[in-house]
PDB file of C-alpha atoms in Angstrom:
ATOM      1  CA  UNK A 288      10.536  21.521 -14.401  1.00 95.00           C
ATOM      2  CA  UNK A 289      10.782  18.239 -12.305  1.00 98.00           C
ATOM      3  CA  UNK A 290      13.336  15.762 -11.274  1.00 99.00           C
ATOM      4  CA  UNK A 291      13.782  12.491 -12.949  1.00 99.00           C
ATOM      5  CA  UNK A 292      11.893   9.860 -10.628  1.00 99.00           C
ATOM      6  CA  UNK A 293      13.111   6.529 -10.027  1.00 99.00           C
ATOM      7  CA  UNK A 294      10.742   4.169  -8.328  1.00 99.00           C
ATOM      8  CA  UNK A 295      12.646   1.455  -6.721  1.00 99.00           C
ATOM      9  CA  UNK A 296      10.367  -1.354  -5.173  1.00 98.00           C
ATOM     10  CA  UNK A 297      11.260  -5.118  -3.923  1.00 98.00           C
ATOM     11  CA  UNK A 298       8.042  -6.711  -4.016  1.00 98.00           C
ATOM     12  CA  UNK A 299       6.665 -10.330  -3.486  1.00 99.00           C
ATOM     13  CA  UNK A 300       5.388 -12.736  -6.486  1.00 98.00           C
ATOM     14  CA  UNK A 301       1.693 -11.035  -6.024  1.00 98.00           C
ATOM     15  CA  UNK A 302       3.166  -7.833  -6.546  1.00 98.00           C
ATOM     16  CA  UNK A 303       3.050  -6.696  -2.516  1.00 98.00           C
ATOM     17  CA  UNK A 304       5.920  -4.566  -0.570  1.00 97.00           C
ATOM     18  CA  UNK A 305       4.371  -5.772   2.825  1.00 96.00           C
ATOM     19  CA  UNK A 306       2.004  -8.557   4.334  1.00 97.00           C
ATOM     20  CA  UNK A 307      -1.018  -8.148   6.371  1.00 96.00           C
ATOM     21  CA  UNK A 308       0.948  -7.680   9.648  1.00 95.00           C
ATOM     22  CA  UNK A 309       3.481  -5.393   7.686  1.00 93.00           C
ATOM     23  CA  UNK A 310       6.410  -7.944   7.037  1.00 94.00           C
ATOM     24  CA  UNK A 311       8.156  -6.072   4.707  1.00 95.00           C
ATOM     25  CA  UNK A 312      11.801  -7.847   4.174  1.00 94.00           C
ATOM     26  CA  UNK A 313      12.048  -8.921   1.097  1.00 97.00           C
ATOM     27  CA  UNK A 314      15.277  -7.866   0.003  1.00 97.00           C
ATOM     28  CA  UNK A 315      18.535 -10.098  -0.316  1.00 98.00           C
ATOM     29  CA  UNK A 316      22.055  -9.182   0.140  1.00 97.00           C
ATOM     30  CA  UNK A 317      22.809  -7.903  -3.225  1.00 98.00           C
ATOM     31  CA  UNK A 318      19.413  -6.246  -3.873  1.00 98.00           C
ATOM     32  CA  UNK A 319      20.051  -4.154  -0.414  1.00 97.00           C
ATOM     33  CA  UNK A 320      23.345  -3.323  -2.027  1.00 97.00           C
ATOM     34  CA  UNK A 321      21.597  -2.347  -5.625  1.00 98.00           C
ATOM     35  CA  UNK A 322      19.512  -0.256  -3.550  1.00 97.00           C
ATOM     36  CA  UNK A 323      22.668   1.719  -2.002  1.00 97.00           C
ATOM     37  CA  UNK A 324      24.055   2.103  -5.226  1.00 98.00           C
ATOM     38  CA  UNK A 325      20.767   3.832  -6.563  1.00 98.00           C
ATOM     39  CA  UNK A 326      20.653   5.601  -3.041  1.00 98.00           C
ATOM     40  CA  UNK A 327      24.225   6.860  -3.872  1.00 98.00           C
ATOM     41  CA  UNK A 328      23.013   7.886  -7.675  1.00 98.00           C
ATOM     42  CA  UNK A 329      20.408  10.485  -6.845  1.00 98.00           C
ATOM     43  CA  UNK A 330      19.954  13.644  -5.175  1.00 98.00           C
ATOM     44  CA  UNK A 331      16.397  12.847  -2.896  1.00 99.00           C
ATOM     45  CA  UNK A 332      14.955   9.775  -1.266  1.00 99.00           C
ATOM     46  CA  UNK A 333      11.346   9.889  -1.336  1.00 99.00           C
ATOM     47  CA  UNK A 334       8.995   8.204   1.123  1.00 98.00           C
ATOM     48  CA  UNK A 335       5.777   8.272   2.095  1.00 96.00           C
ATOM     49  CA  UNK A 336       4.932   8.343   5.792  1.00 94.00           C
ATOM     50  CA  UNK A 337       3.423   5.067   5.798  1.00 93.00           C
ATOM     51  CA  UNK A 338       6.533   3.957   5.829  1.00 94.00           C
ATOM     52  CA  UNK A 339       8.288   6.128   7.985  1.00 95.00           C
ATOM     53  CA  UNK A 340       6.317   4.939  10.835  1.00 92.00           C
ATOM     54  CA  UNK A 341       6.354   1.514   9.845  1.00 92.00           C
ATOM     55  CA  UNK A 342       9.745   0.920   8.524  1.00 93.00           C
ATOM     56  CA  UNK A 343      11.405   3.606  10.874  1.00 94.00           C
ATOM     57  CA  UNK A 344      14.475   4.134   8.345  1.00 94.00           C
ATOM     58  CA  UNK A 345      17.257   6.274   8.228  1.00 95.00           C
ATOM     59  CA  UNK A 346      17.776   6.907   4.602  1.00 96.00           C
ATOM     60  CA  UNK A 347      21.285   7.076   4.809  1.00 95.00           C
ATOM     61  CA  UNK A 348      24.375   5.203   2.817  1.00 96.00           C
ATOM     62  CA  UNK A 349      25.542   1.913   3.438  1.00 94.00           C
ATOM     63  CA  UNK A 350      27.685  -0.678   1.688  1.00 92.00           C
ATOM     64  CA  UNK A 351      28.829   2.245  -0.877  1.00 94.00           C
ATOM     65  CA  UNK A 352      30.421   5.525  -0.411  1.00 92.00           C
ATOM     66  CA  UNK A 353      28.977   9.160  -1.509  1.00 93.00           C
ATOM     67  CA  UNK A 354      26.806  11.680   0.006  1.00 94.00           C
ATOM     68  CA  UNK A 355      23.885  10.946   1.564  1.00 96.00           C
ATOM     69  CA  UNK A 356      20.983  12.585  -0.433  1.00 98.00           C
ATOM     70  CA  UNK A 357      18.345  14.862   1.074  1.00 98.00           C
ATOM     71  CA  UNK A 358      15.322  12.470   2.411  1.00 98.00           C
ATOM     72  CA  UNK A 359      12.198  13.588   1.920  1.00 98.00           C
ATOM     73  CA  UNK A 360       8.718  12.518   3.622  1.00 97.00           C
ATOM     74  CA  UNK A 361       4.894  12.831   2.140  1.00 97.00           C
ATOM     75  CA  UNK A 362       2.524  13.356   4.711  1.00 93.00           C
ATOM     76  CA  UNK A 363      -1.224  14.244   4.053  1.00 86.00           C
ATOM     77  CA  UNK A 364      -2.042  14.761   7.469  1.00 84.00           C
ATOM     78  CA  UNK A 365       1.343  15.842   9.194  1.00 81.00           C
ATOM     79  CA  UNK A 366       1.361  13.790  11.641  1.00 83.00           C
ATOM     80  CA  UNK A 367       4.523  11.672  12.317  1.00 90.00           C
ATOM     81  CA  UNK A 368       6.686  10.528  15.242  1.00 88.00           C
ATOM     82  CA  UNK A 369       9.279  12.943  16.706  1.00 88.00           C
ATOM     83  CA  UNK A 370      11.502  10.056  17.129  1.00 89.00           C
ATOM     84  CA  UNK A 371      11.520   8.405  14.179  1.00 92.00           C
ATOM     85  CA  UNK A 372      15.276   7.575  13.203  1.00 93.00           C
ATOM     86  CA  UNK A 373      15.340   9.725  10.096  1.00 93.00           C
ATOM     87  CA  UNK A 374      15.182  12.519  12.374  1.00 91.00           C
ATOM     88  CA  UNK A 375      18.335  12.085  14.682  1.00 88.00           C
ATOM     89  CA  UNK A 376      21.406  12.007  11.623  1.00 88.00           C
ATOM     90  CA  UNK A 377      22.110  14.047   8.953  1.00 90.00           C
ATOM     91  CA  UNK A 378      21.467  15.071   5.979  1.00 92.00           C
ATOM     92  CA  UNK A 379      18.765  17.391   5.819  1.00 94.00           C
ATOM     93  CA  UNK A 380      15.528  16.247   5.702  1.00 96.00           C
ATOM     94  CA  UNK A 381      12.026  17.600   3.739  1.00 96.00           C
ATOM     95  CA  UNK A 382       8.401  17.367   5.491  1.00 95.00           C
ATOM     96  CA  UNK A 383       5.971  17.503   2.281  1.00 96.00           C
ATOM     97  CA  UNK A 384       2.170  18.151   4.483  1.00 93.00           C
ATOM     98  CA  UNK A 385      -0.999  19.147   3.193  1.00 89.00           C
ATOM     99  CA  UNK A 386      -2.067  20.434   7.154  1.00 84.00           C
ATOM    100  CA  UNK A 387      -0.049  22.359   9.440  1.00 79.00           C
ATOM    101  CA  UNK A 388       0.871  20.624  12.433  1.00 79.00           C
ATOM    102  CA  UNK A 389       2.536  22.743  15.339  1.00 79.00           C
ATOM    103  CA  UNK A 390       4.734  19.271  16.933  1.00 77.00           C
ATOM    104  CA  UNK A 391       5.858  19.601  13.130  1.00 80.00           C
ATOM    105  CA  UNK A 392       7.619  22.986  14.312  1.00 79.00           C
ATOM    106  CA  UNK A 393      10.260  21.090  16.969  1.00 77.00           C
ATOM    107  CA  UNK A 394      11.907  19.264  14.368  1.00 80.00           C
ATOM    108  CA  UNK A 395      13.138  22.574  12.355  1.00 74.00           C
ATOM    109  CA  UNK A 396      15.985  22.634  14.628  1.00 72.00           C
ATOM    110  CA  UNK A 397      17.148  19.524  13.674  1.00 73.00           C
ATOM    111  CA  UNK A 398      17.680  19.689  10.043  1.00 87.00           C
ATOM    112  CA  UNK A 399      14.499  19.541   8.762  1.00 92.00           C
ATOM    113  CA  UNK A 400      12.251  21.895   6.762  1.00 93.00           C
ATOM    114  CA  UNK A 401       8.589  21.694   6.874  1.00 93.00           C
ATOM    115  CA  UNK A 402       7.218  22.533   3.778  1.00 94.00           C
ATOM    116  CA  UNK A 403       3.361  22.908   2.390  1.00 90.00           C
ATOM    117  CA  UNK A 404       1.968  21.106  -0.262  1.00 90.00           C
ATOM    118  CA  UNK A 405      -1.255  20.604  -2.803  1.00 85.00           C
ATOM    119  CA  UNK A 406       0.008  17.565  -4.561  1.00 92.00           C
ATOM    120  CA  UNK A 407       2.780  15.660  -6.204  1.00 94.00           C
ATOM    121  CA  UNK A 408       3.695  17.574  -9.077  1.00 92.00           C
ATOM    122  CA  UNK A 409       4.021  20.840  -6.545  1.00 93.00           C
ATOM    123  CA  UNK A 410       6.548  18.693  -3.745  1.00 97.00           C
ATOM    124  CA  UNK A 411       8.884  17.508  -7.127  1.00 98.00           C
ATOM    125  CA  UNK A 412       8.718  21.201  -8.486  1.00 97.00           C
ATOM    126  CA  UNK A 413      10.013  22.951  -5.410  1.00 98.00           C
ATOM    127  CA  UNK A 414      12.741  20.002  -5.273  1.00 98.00           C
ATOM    128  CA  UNK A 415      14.115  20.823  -8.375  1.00 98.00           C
ATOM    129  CA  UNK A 416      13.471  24.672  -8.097  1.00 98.00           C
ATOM    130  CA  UNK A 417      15.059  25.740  -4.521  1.00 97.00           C
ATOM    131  CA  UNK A 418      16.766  22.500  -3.545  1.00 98.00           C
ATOM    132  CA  UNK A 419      18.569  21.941  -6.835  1.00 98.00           C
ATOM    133  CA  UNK A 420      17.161  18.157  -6.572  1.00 99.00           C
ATOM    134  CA  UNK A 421      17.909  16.750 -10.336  1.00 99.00           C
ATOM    135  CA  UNK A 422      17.489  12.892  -9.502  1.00 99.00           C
ATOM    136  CA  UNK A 423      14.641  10.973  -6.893  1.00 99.00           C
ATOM    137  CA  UNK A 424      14.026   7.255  -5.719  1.00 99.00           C
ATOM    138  CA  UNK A 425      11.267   6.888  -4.510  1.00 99.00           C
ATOM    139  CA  UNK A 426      10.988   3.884  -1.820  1.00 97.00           C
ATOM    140  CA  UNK A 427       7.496   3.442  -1.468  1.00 89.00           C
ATOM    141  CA  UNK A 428       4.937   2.977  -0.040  1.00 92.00           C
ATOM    142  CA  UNK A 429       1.769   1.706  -2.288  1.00 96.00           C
ATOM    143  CA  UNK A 430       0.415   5.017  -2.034  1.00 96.00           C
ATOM    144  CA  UNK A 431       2.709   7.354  -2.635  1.00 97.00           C
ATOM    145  CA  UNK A 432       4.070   5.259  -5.872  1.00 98.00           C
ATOM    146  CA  UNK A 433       0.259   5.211  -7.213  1.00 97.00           C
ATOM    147  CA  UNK A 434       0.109   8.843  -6.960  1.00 96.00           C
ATOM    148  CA  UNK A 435       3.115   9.629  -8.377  1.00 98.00           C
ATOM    149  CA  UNK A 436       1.913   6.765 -11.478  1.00 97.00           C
ATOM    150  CA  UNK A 437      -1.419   8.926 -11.397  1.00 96.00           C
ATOM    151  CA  UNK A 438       0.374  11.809 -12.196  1.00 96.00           C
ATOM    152  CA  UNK A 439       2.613  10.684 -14.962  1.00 96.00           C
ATOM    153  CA  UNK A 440       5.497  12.190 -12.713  1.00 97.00           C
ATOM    154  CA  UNK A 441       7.232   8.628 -12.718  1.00 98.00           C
ATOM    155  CA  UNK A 442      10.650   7.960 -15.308  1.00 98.00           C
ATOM    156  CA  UNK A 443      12.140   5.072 -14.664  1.00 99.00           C
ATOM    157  CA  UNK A 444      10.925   1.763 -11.906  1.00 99.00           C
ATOM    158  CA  UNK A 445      13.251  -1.099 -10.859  1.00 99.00           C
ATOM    159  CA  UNK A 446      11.639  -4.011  -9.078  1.00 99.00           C
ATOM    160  CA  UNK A 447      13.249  -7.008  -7.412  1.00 99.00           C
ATOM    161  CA  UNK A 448      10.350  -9.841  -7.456  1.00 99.00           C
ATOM    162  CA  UNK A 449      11.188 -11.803  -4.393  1.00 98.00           C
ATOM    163  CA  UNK A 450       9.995 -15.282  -4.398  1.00 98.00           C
ATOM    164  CA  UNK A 451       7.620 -14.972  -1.754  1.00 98.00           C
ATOM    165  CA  UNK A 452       3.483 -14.869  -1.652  1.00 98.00           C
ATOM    166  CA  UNK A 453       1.671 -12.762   0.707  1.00 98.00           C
ATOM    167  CA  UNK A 454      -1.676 -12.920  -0.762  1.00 98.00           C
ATOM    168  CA  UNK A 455      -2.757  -9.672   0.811  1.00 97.00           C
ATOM    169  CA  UNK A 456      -1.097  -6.493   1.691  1.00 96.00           C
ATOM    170  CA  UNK A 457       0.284  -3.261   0.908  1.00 96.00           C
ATOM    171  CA  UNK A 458       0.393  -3.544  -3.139  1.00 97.00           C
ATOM    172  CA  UNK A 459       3.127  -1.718  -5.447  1.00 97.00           C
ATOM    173  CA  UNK A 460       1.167   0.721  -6.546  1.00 97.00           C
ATOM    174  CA  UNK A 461      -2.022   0.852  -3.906  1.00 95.00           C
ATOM    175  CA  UNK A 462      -4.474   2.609  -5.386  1.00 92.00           C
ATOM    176  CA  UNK A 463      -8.016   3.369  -6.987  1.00 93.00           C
ATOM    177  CA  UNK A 464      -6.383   1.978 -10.741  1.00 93.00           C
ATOM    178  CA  UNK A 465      -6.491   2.969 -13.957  1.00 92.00           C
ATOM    179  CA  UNK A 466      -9.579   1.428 -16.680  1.00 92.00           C
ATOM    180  CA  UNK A 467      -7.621  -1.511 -18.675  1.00 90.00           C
ATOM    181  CA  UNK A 468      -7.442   0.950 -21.498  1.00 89.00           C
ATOM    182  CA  UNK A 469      -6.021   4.172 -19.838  1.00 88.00           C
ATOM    183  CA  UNK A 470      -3.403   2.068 -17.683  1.00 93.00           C
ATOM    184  CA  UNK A 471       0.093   3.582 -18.352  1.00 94.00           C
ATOM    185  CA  UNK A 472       2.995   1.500 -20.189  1.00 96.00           C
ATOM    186  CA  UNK A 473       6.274   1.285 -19.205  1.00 98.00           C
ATOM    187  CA  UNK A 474       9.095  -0.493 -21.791  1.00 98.00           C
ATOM    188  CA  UNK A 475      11.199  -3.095 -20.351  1.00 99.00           C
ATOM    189  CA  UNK A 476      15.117  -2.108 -20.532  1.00 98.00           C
ATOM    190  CA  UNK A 477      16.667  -4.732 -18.337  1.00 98.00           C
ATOM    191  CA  UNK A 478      16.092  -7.843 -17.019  1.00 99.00           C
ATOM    192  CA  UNK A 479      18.267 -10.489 -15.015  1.00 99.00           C
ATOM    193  CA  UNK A 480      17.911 -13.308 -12.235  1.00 99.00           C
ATOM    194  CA  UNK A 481      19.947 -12.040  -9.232  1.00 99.00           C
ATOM    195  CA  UNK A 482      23.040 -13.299  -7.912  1.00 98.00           C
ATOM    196  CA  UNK A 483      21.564 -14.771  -4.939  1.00 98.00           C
ATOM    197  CA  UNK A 484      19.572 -16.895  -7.750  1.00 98.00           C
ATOM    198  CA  UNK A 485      16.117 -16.801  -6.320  1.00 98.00           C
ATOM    199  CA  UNK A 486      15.349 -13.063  -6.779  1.00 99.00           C
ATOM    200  CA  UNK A 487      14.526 -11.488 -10.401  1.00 99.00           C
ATOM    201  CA  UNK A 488      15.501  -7.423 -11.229  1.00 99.00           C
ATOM    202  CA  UNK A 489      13.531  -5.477 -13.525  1.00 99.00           C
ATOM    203  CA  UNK A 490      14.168  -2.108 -15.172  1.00 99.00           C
ATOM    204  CA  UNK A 491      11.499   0.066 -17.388  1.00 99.00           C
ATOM    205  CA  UNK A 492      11.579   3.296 -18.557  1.00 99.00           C
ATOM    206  CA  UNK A 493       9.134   5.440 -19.361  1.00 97.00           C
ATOM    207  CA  UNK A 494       8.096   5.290 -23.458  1.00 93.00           C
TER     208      UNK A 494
END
């Protein structure tokens, strides 16, 4: 068994969460508040650690109230910053690394677990199995959506197209691809122009 995974992405026109130099705000008022709201929905935040360094967030509730979910973190290689801001407030937080990584160890006392890993489908099966995780959004980056995609592990995505081009980047899903044949379909459920007027929300599910 597996949680039901939300992927929640704002990206640009070209489909990209960041730009070359790793501009990455995209979002408008009431999109960051949509993305509360979802925050406040689920049980997990997933991220990869990509953008953990980069982004440095805390993964905590704003604009809403409700309990902040467990965040979780992706790492292949285990290496991440002591002081990133996700470590110094609750709730509890999950290292998912393929390699041990002893400066890993220091951050136990601080509510977070370090926990092994051999690929996606094995970090969303010990959520659901010994942290009772029912419900994950999933904020990116590329990579970690693509593997996720890759792995059919993915229920729902909700995009907010903002109206800017970067022309290069970190893509949506930033991966090898799929043949044109074998590429996954999702089926539109919602669609709307935002309040703000110059952003456009997207909901699929999975068929």
């Amino acid at each position: 068994m597996r949680p039901y995974v939300i992927i929640s992405s704002t990206m640009t026109i070209d489909g990209r969460l960041a730009s070359k130099d790793s501009y990455s705000e995209l979002s408008c008022k009431y999109d960051k508040i949509r993305q509360h709201v979802l925050r406040s929905e689920v049980d997990a935040i997933m991220i990869g650690a990509n953008t953990a360094r980069i982004d440095n967030p805390s993964l905590t509730l704003k604009y809403v109230k409700g309990t902040n979910p467990i965040r979780v973190i992706v790492t292949g290689n285990g290496h991440l910053d002591q002081n990133l801001r996700i470590f110094s407030v609750p709730p509890l937080t999950i290292i998912y690394t393929k390699n041990e990584n002893p400066q890993l160890e220091n951050l136990t006392k601080n509510q977070v677990k370090i926990r092994k890993f051999l690929n996606i489908c094995n970090i969303l099966e010990d959520l659901y199995e010994n942290f009772s995780v029912k419900k994950v959004m999933v904020e990116g980056g590329g990579k970690l959506n693509w593997s996720l995609i890759k792995e059919n592990c993915v229920d729902e995505i909700r995009l907010t197209i903002s109206p800017r081009i970067f022309g290069s980047g970190v893509s949506v899903f930033d991966g090898e691809g799929f043949s044109g044949h074998l590429s996954p379909s999702f089926k539109l459920k919602e669609a709307y122009i935002c309040q703000c007027k110059e952003e456009i929300v997207l909901t699929y599910i999975k068929r």
